[in-house]
Amino acid sequence: MSKQNQELEKFVGGQYKHGFVTDIQSDTIPPGLDESVVRLVSKKKKEPEFMLDWRLQAFAHWQTMETPVWAHVHYPPIDFQEISYFSAPKTPDDAPRSLDEVDPKLLETYDKLGIPLHERARLAGVAVDAVFDSVSVATTFKAKLAESGVIFCPFSEAVREHPALLEQYLGSVVPYADNFYACLNSTVFTDGSFVFIPKGVRCPMELSTYFRINEAKTGQFERTLIIAEEGSHVSYLEGCTAPMRDENQLHAAVVELIALDDARIKYATVQNWYPGDAEGRGGIYNFVTKRGDCRGDNSHISWTQVETGSAITWKYPSCILRGDHSVGEFYSVAVTNNLQQADTGTKMIHIGKNTKSTIISKGISAGRASTAYRGLVKVLTGATGARNFTQCDSLLMGDRCAAHTFPYIEVKEPDAQIEHEATTSKIGEDELFYCRQRGIEEEDAVNMIVNGFCKEVFKELPMEFAVEAQNLLAVSLEGAVG
Amino acid sequence: MSKNNILLSINKLSVSIDDKPILRDLSLQVAAGEVHAIMGPNGSGKSTLAQVLAGREGYEVSGEVSYLGEDLLDLSPEERAWRGLFLAFQYPVEIPGVNNVYLLKAALNAQRKYRGEAPLDAFEFLTVIQEKMKLMQIDESFLNRSVNAGFSGCEKKRNEILQMVVLEPRLAVLDETDSGLDIDAMKIVANGVNTMRDPERAIVLVTHYQRLLDYIKPDKVHVLADGQIVRSGGPELALKLEEKGYDWLRQEAVSA
């Protein structure tokens, strides 16, 4: 390996800055999973009967399932009996009503992450539903949202307060039997976010959640459900970061989006979980099921994700284009370094007439990492006038990383228009030398090149998130990302 | 400034890759205000010389190179650029997603920063570049295109010269900028280079053919063969080469 490549790796291989552990006593139940654990989780969350029944059905089904092996990722088998399925920070029995009631240690943690909750929330006009381990500890701007009829609350609260909505929509996009990890999540999910935007309402602010995994050996099973009624609009932001740990942590979230007629949901993620050290020890296993259902005519769901973390990412935010003239979009930047592995992409299922989907996927691999794009574009019988545009670009940094593309296209209607473009390029010594010869320092040059590569995706992010995304990629603010 | 004001002084420069010698004991003095042409057959080491002057890594280098009184070989590529050394690449790279205007603004401001000058804002920069684009007859749409992405060979070379006229270097090294140019583009490029001629500035043209020298008249012509300067002279040397070919010099060298 050339000297330049070594320097490149040194640069991109910067230490994980968010690696620390907050010393908070946790109310953690012993590892293992059986029916009694499912009942205990449900009881601790004070759930109504229907929820427990659903969990038990999911658990019964999960026991018949096997872990999927088709993804282009490699890891030792996970012992699901080694995982503890419930962990909550010790706070008084009643959930805090304001930040003053929140454990100062928790707030300190957010500060270290650069998320001064009150400041940021107030200044940016962002409502933050902060998830610390599995229990939501602070929710802001609730009152303002309530004025417009928007519900934005921890999932467990929604289970208690809005059971009718839950019964109607939970599992209607991702049924518990959908896949192994979704089923596990359905069995033991502890918390997450719930969003309901009533008919005709444009959500007055960006909704944002910061996730953070803290307890060792604690599986995180978040569950998010977003319902946008007819003609409503919502933009949802999800950001994650986790502390340094020398043990693999499993994360198997489920996100369900439902857009009725003329509704629009924009869902953005910046994910920065601990990727493991340079030798691949530790790091999060991120096995997520995210799916949006464009249930109504003219509905529109857009996924944007910037994935920089996790040891292993297995994630395919998808759209079911059920309504006529519905639109699905997927914009993704996946960065892998050292020994990280990512198998990510999307599924666009065209069912309604004149549906349209766009896929822009940017994979960046450095070190010895591997990135795979896996995408399915499916046009069902009756889905006349379907259109898809897919662009998959890979950028390699150094000479020991890999990029793979697995596009699947199934078309049952002859008038469908499907386009697929793919490129692979490399940040090599030539590009860097060129920039440096013009007077641009090496780090800035790398940032500039990476930033340019990701431009089409970054421009889909809300402003404040775009900034965070650029920081994550060590990209300077000014410039190529307009 | 006097003609003897030496900008670049190369003294017994030897360069090799993997123990394979490319340049051997090469010495060359370039004074401010001069235009030098370095000619030579393929594989004679012309491009290596240009790359080494710009700071390309991967070569084993010995000898001395002094630029503006400093040890050039001790400086990183960007440090050389900040001091006004510019290389027009023989093969300019493509950088998808990065606008031409952004790269050039970042480059100019990096160099201004070194000189202790305030950075130009977007508006000031636009004023500067629009004038230079007129000179190089480049369309405005070019600004928002990605650096060299999808450019023809000819466009890439014009872009190199545009960058040069914007950055206004003290020492410009043009590595085979004429190759791949049609006659109209050659005139535009030559015009750009000629506007750069200045008593305080030096230009080194690395070229295979005499053709470019019809439009840019050099003060000195050097012939590089097998890693050494085998002959130096005035513009007439280039004409003689055109007429007799490089073999003429080789044979002379053998019989000498």
XYZ file of C-alpha atoms in Angstrom:
738
model
C 0.000 0.000 0.000
C 1.331 3.392 -0.923
C 2.133 6.083 1.588
C -0.719 8.172 0.302
C -3.202 5.435 0.892
C -1.903 5.002 4.411
C -2.408 8.665 5.059
C -5.843 8.462 3.589
C -6.695 5.640 5.926
C -5.264 7.497 8.883
C -7.469 10.382 8.006
C -10.673 8.498 7.465
C -9.911 6.133 10.324
C -10.310 8.793 13.007
C -11.229 7.582 16.475
C -14.899 7.365 17.243
C -15.579 10.561 19.106
C -18.729 9.485 20.840
C -17.143 6.577 22.658
C -17.895 6.915 26.335
C -20.244 5.249 28.772
C -22.577 7.136 31.016
C -22.493 5.899 34.565
C -26.154 5.519 35.310
C -27.722 2.693 37.260
C -29.979 0.774 34.967
C -33.050 -1.188 35.683
C -32.008 -4.133 33.542
C -33.602 -7.535 33.512
C -31.358 -10.624 33.227
C -30.440 -11.873 29.753
C -32.645 -14.402 28.017
C -35.910 -14.583 26.113
C -38.963 -16.648 26.920
C -42.654 -15.956 27.283
C -42.225 -14.625 30.817
C -39.788 -11.989 29.531
C -42.307 -10.890 26.897
C -44.967 -10.607 29.588
C -42.580 -8.726 31.872
C -41.646 -6.185 29.188
C -45.309 -5.589 28.457
C -46.087 -5.259 32.150
C -43.219 -2.836 32.765
C -44.576 -0.714 29.942
C -48.090 -0.886 31.491
C -49.534 -2.011 28.179
C -53.155 -2.842 27.405
C -54.151 -6.430 26.689
C -54.152 -6.190 22.869
C -50.503 -5.219 22.881
C -49.457 -8.179 25.000
C -51.460 -10.520 22.778
C -49.733 -9.138 19.698
C -46.315 -9.577 21.295
C -47.107 -13.164 22.257
C -48.284 -13.991 18.737
C -45.092 -12.507 17.393
C -43.010 -14.479 19.886
C -44.750 -17.735 18.953
C -44.000 -17.054 15.305
C -40.413 -15.940 15.956
C -39.622 -19.280 17.570
C -40.393 -20.947 14.235
C -38.060 -18.647 12.281
C -34.377 -18.833 11.425
C -31.847 -16.008 11.130
C -31.522 -14.817 7.562
C -28.207 -15.536 5.809
C -28.650 -14.024 2.357
C -27.113 -10.625 3.091
C -23.537 -9.904 2.026
C -22.330 -9.594 5.617
C -20.385 -11.900 7.900
C -20.581 -12.176 11.674
C -20.616 -14.894 14.318
C -24.047 -16.284 15.201
C -25.937 -14.200 17.751
C -27.034 -15.924 20.938
C -30.424 -14.377 21.566
C -30.460 -15.819 25.077
C -27.384 -13.709 25.912
C -29.252 -10.484 25.401
C -31.170 -8.569 28.006
C -34.464 -7.387 26.616
C -35.243 -4.523 28.900
C -33.177 -1.662 30.215
C -34.406 1.677 31.484
C -32.489 4.451 33.221
C -33.453 4.712 36.898
C -35.752 7.682 37.047
C -38.699 8.261 39.366
C -41.716 6.142 38.633
C -43.485 8.962 36.848
C -41.840 10.052 33.615
C -40.318 13.542 33.816
C -42.545 16.340 32.606
C -39.808 18.813 31.918
C -36.060 18.868 31.452
C -35.634 19.887 35.102
C -36.890 16.498 36.104
C -34.491 14.680 33.829
C -31.475 12.975 35.366
C -28.651 15.518 34.953
C -26.310 12.702 33.930
C -28.493 12.049 30.928
C -28.465 15.669 29.914
C -24.705 15.639 30.288
C -24.547 12.743 27.877
C -26.513 14.654 25.307
C -24.193 17.579 25.778
C -21.201 15.376 25.048
C -22.946 14.296 21.894
C -23.324 17.900 20.902
C -27.053 17.831 21.464
C -27.779 20.448 24.106
C -31.411 19.449 24.181
C -33.068 22.623 25.446
C -30.815 24.982 23.526
C -30.931 23.110 20.325
C -34.613 22.342 20.480
C -35.521 25.943 21.232
C -33.158 27.550 18.740
C -33.805 25.173 15.906
C -37.509 24.913 16.528
C -37.159 21.161 16.597
C -39.175 18.940 18.863
C -36.945 16.225 20.216
C -38.148 12.942 21.528
C -34.898 11.795 23.084
C -34.544 8.072 23.493
C -31.935 7.021 26.014
C -31.619 3.299 25.890
C -35.159 2.169 25.726
C -37.220 4.714 27.568
C -38.036 8.185 26.355
C -36.829 10.657 28.931
C -37.718 14.010 27.537
C -40.189 15.297 25.028
C -40.338 18.921 24.056
C -42.693 21.111 22.121
C -45.498 18.746 22.779
C -47.935 21.490 23.565
C -47.294 23.385 20.366
C -47.740 20.254 18.330
C -50.906 19.360 20.196
C -52.405 22.697 19.144
C -52.367 21.579 15.534
C -53.591 18.129 16.469
C -50.247 16.451 15.859
C -49.384 13.596 18.171
C -45.645 13.092 18.694
C -44.873 10.939 21.684
C -42.936 7.929 22.892
C -44.297 4.751 21.438
C -45.125 3.294 24.860
C -47.195 6.339 25.668
C -49.098 5.978 22.402
C -49.845 2.362 23.292
C -51.518 3.573 26.474
C -53.049 6.823 25.250
C -54.021 6.064 21.646
C -54.775 2.325 21.585
C -57.337 2.667 18.783
C -54.796 4.162 16.370
C -52.273 1.533 17.379
C -54.685 -1.337 16.843
C -55.593 0.027 13.440
C -52.099 0.711 12.108
C -49.481 -1.265 14.080
C -48.058 -4.040 11.934
C -50.096 -2.965 8.927
C -46.947 -2.143 6.948
C -44.467 -4.511 8.562
C -46.434 -7.500 9.885
C -44.771 -9.262 12.789
C -44.122 -12.271 10.589
C -42.357 -10.159 7.949
C -38.824 -11.224 8.756
C -36.749 -12.614 11.596
C -35.629 -9.346 13.104
C -38.934 -7.544 12.599
C -40.574 -10.442 14.394
C -38.069 -10.249 17.256
C -38.743 -6.544 17.466
C -42.500 -7.118 17.567
C -41.958 -9.478 20.474
C -39.779 -7.331 22.684
C -39.811 -3.743 21.424
C -39.544 -1.372 24.341
C -40.033 2.095 22.978
C -39.658 4.429 20.057
C -41.663 7.205 18.525
C -45.235 7.604 17.467
C -46.380 10.322 15.101
C -49.890 11.080 13.930
C -50.618 13.976 11.597
C -54.332 14.562 11.174
C -56.078 15.276 7.897
C -54.951 18.413 6.103
C -52.309 19.385 8.675
C -48.807 20.410 7.753
C -46.702 19.591 10.762
C -45.457 22.988 12.016
C -41.914 21.796 12.716
C -39.440 19.104 11.863
C -39.849 16.187 14.232
C -36.611 14.753 15.502
C -35.473 11.862 17.627
C -32.042 11.104 18.902
C -31.343 7.522 19.705
C -28.566 6.280 21.852
C -27.600 2.860 23.044
C -25.995 2.746 26.453
C -26.276 -0.544 28.316
C -23.872 -3.295 27.352
C -25.557 -6.414 26.026
C -28.865 -4.619 25.813
C -30.638 -5.234 22.579
C -32.345 -2.177 21.288
C -35.711 -2.771 19.777
C -37.125 0.546 18.767
C -40.429 0.826 17.069
C -41.578 3.848 15.132
C -44.965 4.400 13.602
C -45.836 7.461 11.557
C -49.313 8.032 10.211
C -50.008 10.899 7.832
C -53.704 11.326 7.149
C -55.172 12.736 3.945
C -53.385 15.814 2.672
C -51.011 16.075 5.635
C -47.254 16.683 5.533
C -44.541 15.685 7.965
C -40.767 15.660 8.008
C -39.142 13.365 10.518
C -35.489 13.255 11.501
C -33.753 10.434 13.271
C -30.186 10.635 14.552
C -28.152 8.076 16.378
C -24.839 7.710 18.146
C -23.602 5.189 20.688
C -20.843 4.865 23.298
C -17.643 2.877 22.959
C -18.195 -0.752 23.835
C -16.136 -3.861 23.337
C -19.166 -5.993 22.796
C -21.550 -6.323 19.923
C -24.861 -4.724 20.494
C -27.855 -5.807 18.514
C -30.235 -3.251 17.199
C -33.329 -4.421 15.388
C -35.659 -1.524 14.857
C -38.889 -1.403 12.926
C -40.195 1.739 11.285
C -43.628 1.854 9.678
C -44.854 4.823 7.656
C -48.376 5.212 6.370
C -49.332 7.953 3.933
C -52.997 8.326 3.001
C -54.337 10.287 -0.007
C -52.196 13.308 -0.922
C -50.096 12.898 2.220
C -46.372 13.369 2.255
C -43.796 11.862 4.632
C -40.134 12.712 4.524
C -38.031 10.501 6.774
C -34.360 11.315 7.257
C -31.768 9.379 9.225
C -28.228 10.178 10.224
C -26.850 7.049 11.794
C -23.544 7.066 13.622
C -23.492 4.046 15.870
C -20.254 2.667 17.168
C -18.666 0.807 14.248
C -16.222 -1.247 16.286
C -12.519 -0.555 16.628
C -9.974 -0.718 13.822
C -9.784 -4.505 14.240
C -13.535 -4.846 14.034
C -14.095 -5.559 17.730
C -17.300 -4.261 19.224
C -19.686 -2.211 17.221
C -23.393 -2.259 16.667
C -25.268 -4.797 14.584
C -27.941 -2.751 12.927
C -30.660 -4.978 11.464
C -33.512 -2.683 10.667
C -36.811 -3.024 8.865
C -38.078 0.275 7.510
C -41.041 0.417 5.211
C -43.400 3.068 4.007
C -46.851 2.432 2.611
C -48.122 4.963 0.091
C -51.606 3.781 0.825
C -53.470 6.723 -0.668
C -53.561 8.192 -4.146
C -50.959 10.902 -4.832
C -49.159 10.046 -1.626
C -45.431 10.569 -1.370
C -42.843 8.921 0.864
C -39.206 9.875 0.814
C -36.386 8.141 2.693
C -33.053 9.855 3.113
C -30.291 8.192 5.049
C -26.685 8.857 5.903
C -25.174 5.721 7.369
C -21.709 6.067 8.828
C -21.811 3.805 11.861
C -22.451 0.231 12.986
C -20.239 -2.795 12.553
C -22.895 -4.326 10.357
C -25.771 -2.566 8.676
C -28.620 -4.533 7.161
C -31.270 -2.126 6.130
C -33.613 -1.529 3.202
C -35.999 1.375 3.681
C -38.745 0.561 1.202
C -41.879 1.983 -0.341
C -45.061 0.225 -1.258
C -46.609 2.364 -3.977
C -50.165 1.231 -3.527
C -52.072 4.439 -4.312
C -52.387 5.668 -7.882
C -49.855 8.377 -8.778
C -47.952 7.712 -5.574
C -44.245 8.513 -5.361
C -41.461 6.751 -3.481
C -37.929 8.055 -3.070
C -34.757 6.683 -1.530
C -31.616 8.752 -1.101
C -28.750 7.076 0.675
C -25.136 7.607 1.631
C -23.530 4.592 3.267
C -19.984 4.956 4.550
C -17.964 1.988 5.733
C -14.444 2.020 7.104
C -12.048 -0.404 8.792
C -13.927 -3.716 9.000
C -17.433 -2.318 8.745
C -19.947 -4.102 6.562
C -23.069 -2.637 5.071
C -25.699 -4.357 2.993
C -28.253 -1.699 2.347
C -30.606 -0.490 -0.329
C -34.295 -0.280 -0.916
C -37.379 -1.920 -2.339
C -39.852 -0.077 -4.499
C -43.039 -2.041 -5.028
C -45.234 -0.501 -7.721
C -48.868 -1.547 -7.300
C -51.020 1.501 -8.158
C -51.238 3.110 -11.573
C -48.756 5.748 -12.755
C -46.520 5.340 -9.754
C -43.006 6.687 -9.709
C -39.885 5.841 -7.747
C -36.388 7.298 -7.526
C -33.376 5.609 -5.983
C -30.086 7.435 -5.471
C -27.552 5.343 -3.583
C -24.006 6.420 -2.754
C -21.691 3.905 -1.142
C -18.295 4.924 0.214
C -15.851 2.243 1.299
C -12.521 2.777 3.035
C -10.080 0.606 4.960
C -10.983 -3.058 4.577
C -14.697 -2.364 4.604
C -17.358 -3.648 2.289
C -20.502 -1.923 1.081
C -23.258 -3.611 -0.838
C -26.220 -2.005 -2.504
C -29.198 -4.335 -2.763
C -32.270 -2.971 -4.439
C -35.525 -4.384 -5.702
C -37.766 -2.615 -8.185
C -40.967 -4.549 -8.662
C -43.817 -3.593 -10.967
C -46.887 -5.716 -10.304
C -49.598 -6.644 -12.772
C -51.984 -3.708 -13.070
C -49.343 -1.133 -12.138
C -49.483 0.518 -15.524
C -47.438 3.629 -16.231
C -44.839 2.803 -13.590
C -41.531 4.600 -13.717
C -38.302 4.068 -11.849
C -34.938 5.711 -11.961
C -32.061 4.121 -10.073
C -28.564 5.450 -9.690
C -25.982 3.535 -7.679
C -22.552 5.031 -7.259
C -19.654 3.617 -5.300
C -16.563 5.461 -4.155
C -13.547 3.508 -3.006
C -10.886 5.020 -0.749
C -7.659 3.087 -0.706
C -7.138 -0.291 -2.276
C -8.392 -2.839 0.245
C -12.096 -2.039 0.362
C -14.969 -3.376 -1.692
C -18.259 -2.289 -3.208
C -20.965 -4.582 -4.547
C -24.237 -3.889 -6.323
C -27.163 -6.335 -6.383
C -30.039 -4.835 -8.347
C -33.195 -6.898 -8.757
C -35.827 -5.825 -11.259
C -39.157 -7.595 -11.719
C -41.587 -6.065 -14.158
C -45.066 -7.387 -14.978
C -46.342 -4.456 -17.047
C -44.914 -3.829 -20.513
C -45.202 -0.050 -20.377
C -43.032 0.323 -17.277
C -39.948 2.506 -17.625
C -37.044 1.322 -15.514
C -33.643 2.967 -15.632
C -30.579 1.807 -13.775
C -27.247 3.587 -13.726
C -24.213 2.524 -11.762
C -20.680 3.837 -11.397
C -17.655 2.948 -9.327
C -14.886 5.451 -8.787
C -11.902 5.787 -6.561
C -10.338 8.588 -4.590
C -6.866 7.922 -5.717
C -3.539 9.614 -5.479
C -4.230 11.348 -8.783
C -7.317 13.198 -7.536
C -5.673 14.158 -4.264
C -2.481 15.305 -5.932
C -4.482 17.380 -8.368
C -6.302 19.202 -5.561
C -3.135 19.624 -3.513
C -1.278 21.024 -6.513
C -3.954 23.709 -6.603
C -3.192 24.553 -2.968
C -5.977 22.603 -1.270
C -4.763 20.683 1.761
C -5.117 16.942 1.784
C -7.908 16.724 4.358
C -9.869 19.434 2.639
C -9.347 17.689 -0.653
C -10.720 14.409 0.696
C -13.683 16.260 2.166
C -14.297 18.054 -1.059
C -14.260 14.885 -3.112
C -16.476 12.941 -0.688
C -18.834 15.855 -0.349
C -19.162 16.207 -4.083
C -19.871 12.527 -4.383
C -22.711 12.721 -1.844
C -24.179 15.986 -3.070
C -27.354 14.565 -4.559
C -28.260 12.935 -1.258
C -27.230 15.740 1.092
C -29.434 18.190 -0.704
C -32.422 16.064 0.303
C -31.660 16.485 3.999
C -33.172 19.264 6.069
C -30.626 22.032 6.597
C -29.586 21.255 10.184
C -29.254 17.596 9.383
C -27.286 18.232 6.257
C -24.767 20.046 8.451
C -24.567 17.128 10.817
C -24.190 14.734 7.945
C -21.348 16.730 6.516
C -19.642 16.858 9.883
C -20.053 13.148 10.128
C -18.269 12.745 6.861
C -15.715 15.302 7.999
C -16.784 17.575 5.240
C -16.475 21.297 5.532
C -19.714 23.225 5.423
C -18.950 25.627 2.701
C -19.012 24.623 -0.873
C -19.938 21.722 -2.996
C -23.020 20.949 -0.968
C -25.133 23.910 -1.898
C 13.547 43.132 -12.008
C 16.748 42.004 -13.671
C 16.908 39.144 -16.084
C 19.255 37.290 -13.762
C 16.627 37.074 -11.055
C 16.531 33.293 -10.741
C 13.143 31.846 -9.757
C 13.956 28.208 -10.124
C 17.336 26.623 -9.833
C 17.728 22.906 -10.420
C 21.098 21.478 -9.550
C 22.058 17.899 -10.393
C 18.563 16.516 -9.997
C 18.347 12.737 -10.252
C 15.015 10.935 -10.121
C 14.212 7.257 -10.252
C 11.248 4.966 -9.722
C 11.917 1.526 -8.231
C 15.633 2.011 -8.862
C 14.986 2.731 -12.510
C 16.653 6.066 -13.291
C 14.533 8.602 -15.168
C 16.354 11.893 -14.706
C 20.126 12.003 -14.292
C 22.062 14.968 -12.916
C 19.746 17.460 -14.532
C 20.533 21.141 -14.001
C 18.427 24.075 -15.145
C 18.062 27.732 -14.227
C 14.846 29.600 -14.898
C 14.816 33.348 -14.336
C 11.785 35.541 -13.760
C 10.363 36.844 -17.009
C 11.525 33.852 -19.050
C 9.670 31.237 -21.015
C 11.491 27.909 -21.304
C 10.482 25.075 -23.557
C 11.532 21.577 -22.607
C 11.314 19.245 -25.557
C 12.212 15.675 -26.053
C 11.090 12.311 -27.331
C 8.615 10.114 -25.467
C 10.073 8.587 -22.341
C 12.826 11.158 -22.033
C 11.620 12.209 -18.565
C 9.818 15.467 -19.420
C 6.642 14.688 -17.516
C 8.573 13.232 -14.593
C 10.405 16.526 -14.278
C 7.082 18.402 -14.199
C 5.620 16.015 -11.621
C 8.667 16.153 -9.370
C 8.683 19.944 -9.459
C 5.024 19.919 -8.345
C 5.753 17.492 -5.501
C 4.296 14.224 -6.697
C 5.199 11.422 -4.295
C 6.493 8.017 -5.217
C 9.817 9.037 -6.730
C 13.311 8.656 -5.329
C 14.764 12.122 -5.681
C 18.272 13.467 -5.087
C 19.951 16.750 -5.930
C 18.901 20.302 -5.166
C 15.982 22.362 -6.329
C 15.696 25.898 -5.088
C 12.581 27.939 -5.748
C 12.349 31.563 -4.624
C 15.315 30.850 -2.376
C 13.655 27.909 -0.615
C 14.395 24.190 -0.830
C 11.529 23.142 -3.072
C 11.967 19.430 -2.406
C 11.267 20.056 1.266
C 7.784 21.426 0.604
C 4.493 19.551 0.261
C 2.548 19.919 -2.991
C 0.132 22.424 -1.432
C 2.997 24.448 0.068
C 4.509 24.716 -3.393
C 1.155 25.811 -4.789
C 0.797 28.490 -2.109
C 4.182 29.863 -3.175
C 2.917 30.254 -6.688
C 4.015 27.056 -8.395
C 1.401 25.820 -10.829
C 1.304 22.629 -12.858
C -1.029 22.308 -15.828
C -1.572 18.560 -15.895
C -1.032 16.436 -18.937
C -4.002 14.318 -17.831
C -6.334 16.465 -15.678
C -8.432 14.310 -13.337
C -12.214 14.230 -13.145
C -13.879 14.979 -9.813
C -17.606 14.227 -10.032
C -19.935 16.355 -7.907
C -17.394 19.098 -7.226
C -18.103 22.225 -9.225
C -15.334 23.847 -11.216
C -16.156 27.129 -9.572
C -15.909 25.608 -6.112
C -12.560 23.949 -6.696
C -11.114 27.073 -8.173
C -12.442 29.323 -5.425
C -11.098 26.978 -2.742
C -7.735 26.897 -4.519
C -7.522 30.655 -4.907
C -8.569 31.312 -1.329
C -6.075 28.744 0.014
C -3.328 30.615 -1.790
C -4.639 34.015 -0.669
C -4.708 32.750 2.890
C -1.023 31.875 2.659
C -0.279 35.361 1.373
C -2.228 36.873 4.256
C -4.990 38.179 2.007
C -8.684 38.044 2.844
C -10.626 35.312 1.082
C -12.771 36.361 -1.857
C -16.472 35.894 -1.342
C -18.642 34.276 -3.970
C -19.483 37.565 -5.654
C -15.923 38.887 -5.814
C -14.752 35.551 -7.107
C -17.376 35.529 -9.828
C -16.161 38.899 -11.046
C -12.616 37.588 -11.276
C -13.483 34.384 -13.029
C -15.923 35.853 -15.539
C -13.215 38.050 -16.966
C -10.799 35.116 -17.254
C -13.440 32.949 -18.861
C -13.922 35.523 -21.550
C -10.223 35.428 -22.216
C -10.279 31.644 -22.518
C -13.574 31.702 -24.467
C -15.241 29.360 -22.023
C -19.015 29.301 -21.648
C -20.554 30.298 -18.297
C -22.385 26.985 -17.979
C -18.958 25.511 -17.416
C -18.795 26.951 -13.899
C -21.444 24.667 -12.518
C -20.198 21.554 -14.219
C -18.201 19.078 -12.201
C -14.433 19.345 -12.445
C -13.465 17.860 -15.804
C -16.314 15.304 -15.600
C -17.466 14.507 -19.104
C -15.098 17.098 -20.589
C -13.469 16.469 -23.923
C -9.689 16.320 -23.918
C -9.655 19.775 -25.398
C -11.976 21.206 -22.722
C -9.825 19.714 -19.987
C -6.728 21.436 -21.307
C -8.531 24.754 -21.594
C -9.733 24.304 -18.024
C -6.124 23.880 -16.893
C -5.150 27.155 -18.511
C -8.228 28.873 -17.074
C -7.111 27.747 -13.635
C -3.661 29.084 -14.359
C -4.858 32.529 -15.384
C -7.115 32.720 -12.314
C -4.413 31.590 -9.881
C -1.738 33.818 -11.491
C 1.277 31.711 -10.475
C 4.899 32.885 -10.269
C 6.091 29.723 -11.970
C 3.809 27.815 -14.332
C 4.792 24.391 -15.604
C 2.662 23.282 -18.548
C 2.914 19.554 -19.135
C 2.035 18.775 -22.758
C -0.852 21.189 -22.675
C -0.787 21.267 -26.469
C -1.464 17.578 -26.957
C -5.053 16.901 -27.933
C -5.740 20.495 -28.943
C -7.148 21.431 -32.323
C -5.707 24.507 -33.998
C -8.392 26.913 -32.716
C -8.035 25.694 -29.137
C -4.269 25.917 -29.502
C -4.573 29.610 -30.334
C -6.869 30.234 -27.363
C -4.545 28.368 -25.004
C -1.504 30.177 -26.401
C -3.288 33.484 -25.991
C -4.027 32.612 -22.356
C -0.385 31.718 -21.763
C 0.889 34.830 -23.532
C -1.226 37.119 -21.352
C 0.591 35.554 -18.417
C 3.990 36.655 -19.645
C 5.322 39.047 -17.098
C 8.751 40.217 -15.915
C 8.126 38.596 -12.539
C 6.772 35.332 -13.807
C 8.327 32.319 -15.477
C 6.740 29.684 -17.659
C 8.088 26.213 -18.415
C 6.477 24.533 -21.395
C 6.915 20.805 -21.612
C 6.087 19.716 -25.121
C 6.707 17.024 -27.622
C 6.144 19.129 -30.725
C 7.372 22.438 -31.977
C 3.835 23.457 -32.997
C 2.941 25.236 -29.745
C 6.099 27.303 -30.017
C 4.716 28.953 -33.158
C 2.270 30.680 -30.861
C 4.253 30.986 -27.642
C 7.744 32.152 -28.385
C 10.201 30.695 -25.865
C 13.313 32.452 -24.647
C 15.119 29.182 -24.210
C 14.700 25.701 -25.573
C 16.110 22.589 -23.924
C 16.174 19.122 -25.319
C 15.769 16.311 -22.858
C 16.903 12.838 -23.834
C 17.453 9.824 -21.584
C 17.007 11.918 -18.472
C 19.501 14.621 -19.324
C 19.434 17.976 -21.044
C 21.464 17.214 -24.145
C 21.184 20.579 -25.824
C 20.035 24.090 -24.910
C 19.523 27.018 -27.210
C 17.130 29.649 -28.452
C 13.907 29.266 -30.473
C 15.947 28.211 -33.502
C 16.771 24.939 -31.752
C 13.107 23.982 -31.756
C 12.848 24.657 -35.481
C 15.896 22.556 -36.154
C 14.403 19.708 -34.164
C 11.208 19.968 -36.146
C 13.193 19.663 -39.322
C 15.664 16.941 -38.335
C 13.875 15.001 -35.613
C 15.234 13.890 -32.269
C 17.405 11.218 -33.816
C 19.674 13.930 -35.065
C 20.637 14.847 -31.501
C 20.908 11.249 -30.428
C 23.319 10.479 -33.209
C 25.316 13.538 -32.336
C 25.449 12.435 -28.744
C 26.640 8.972 -29.746
C 29.318 10.239 -32.119
C 30.510 12.844 -29.611
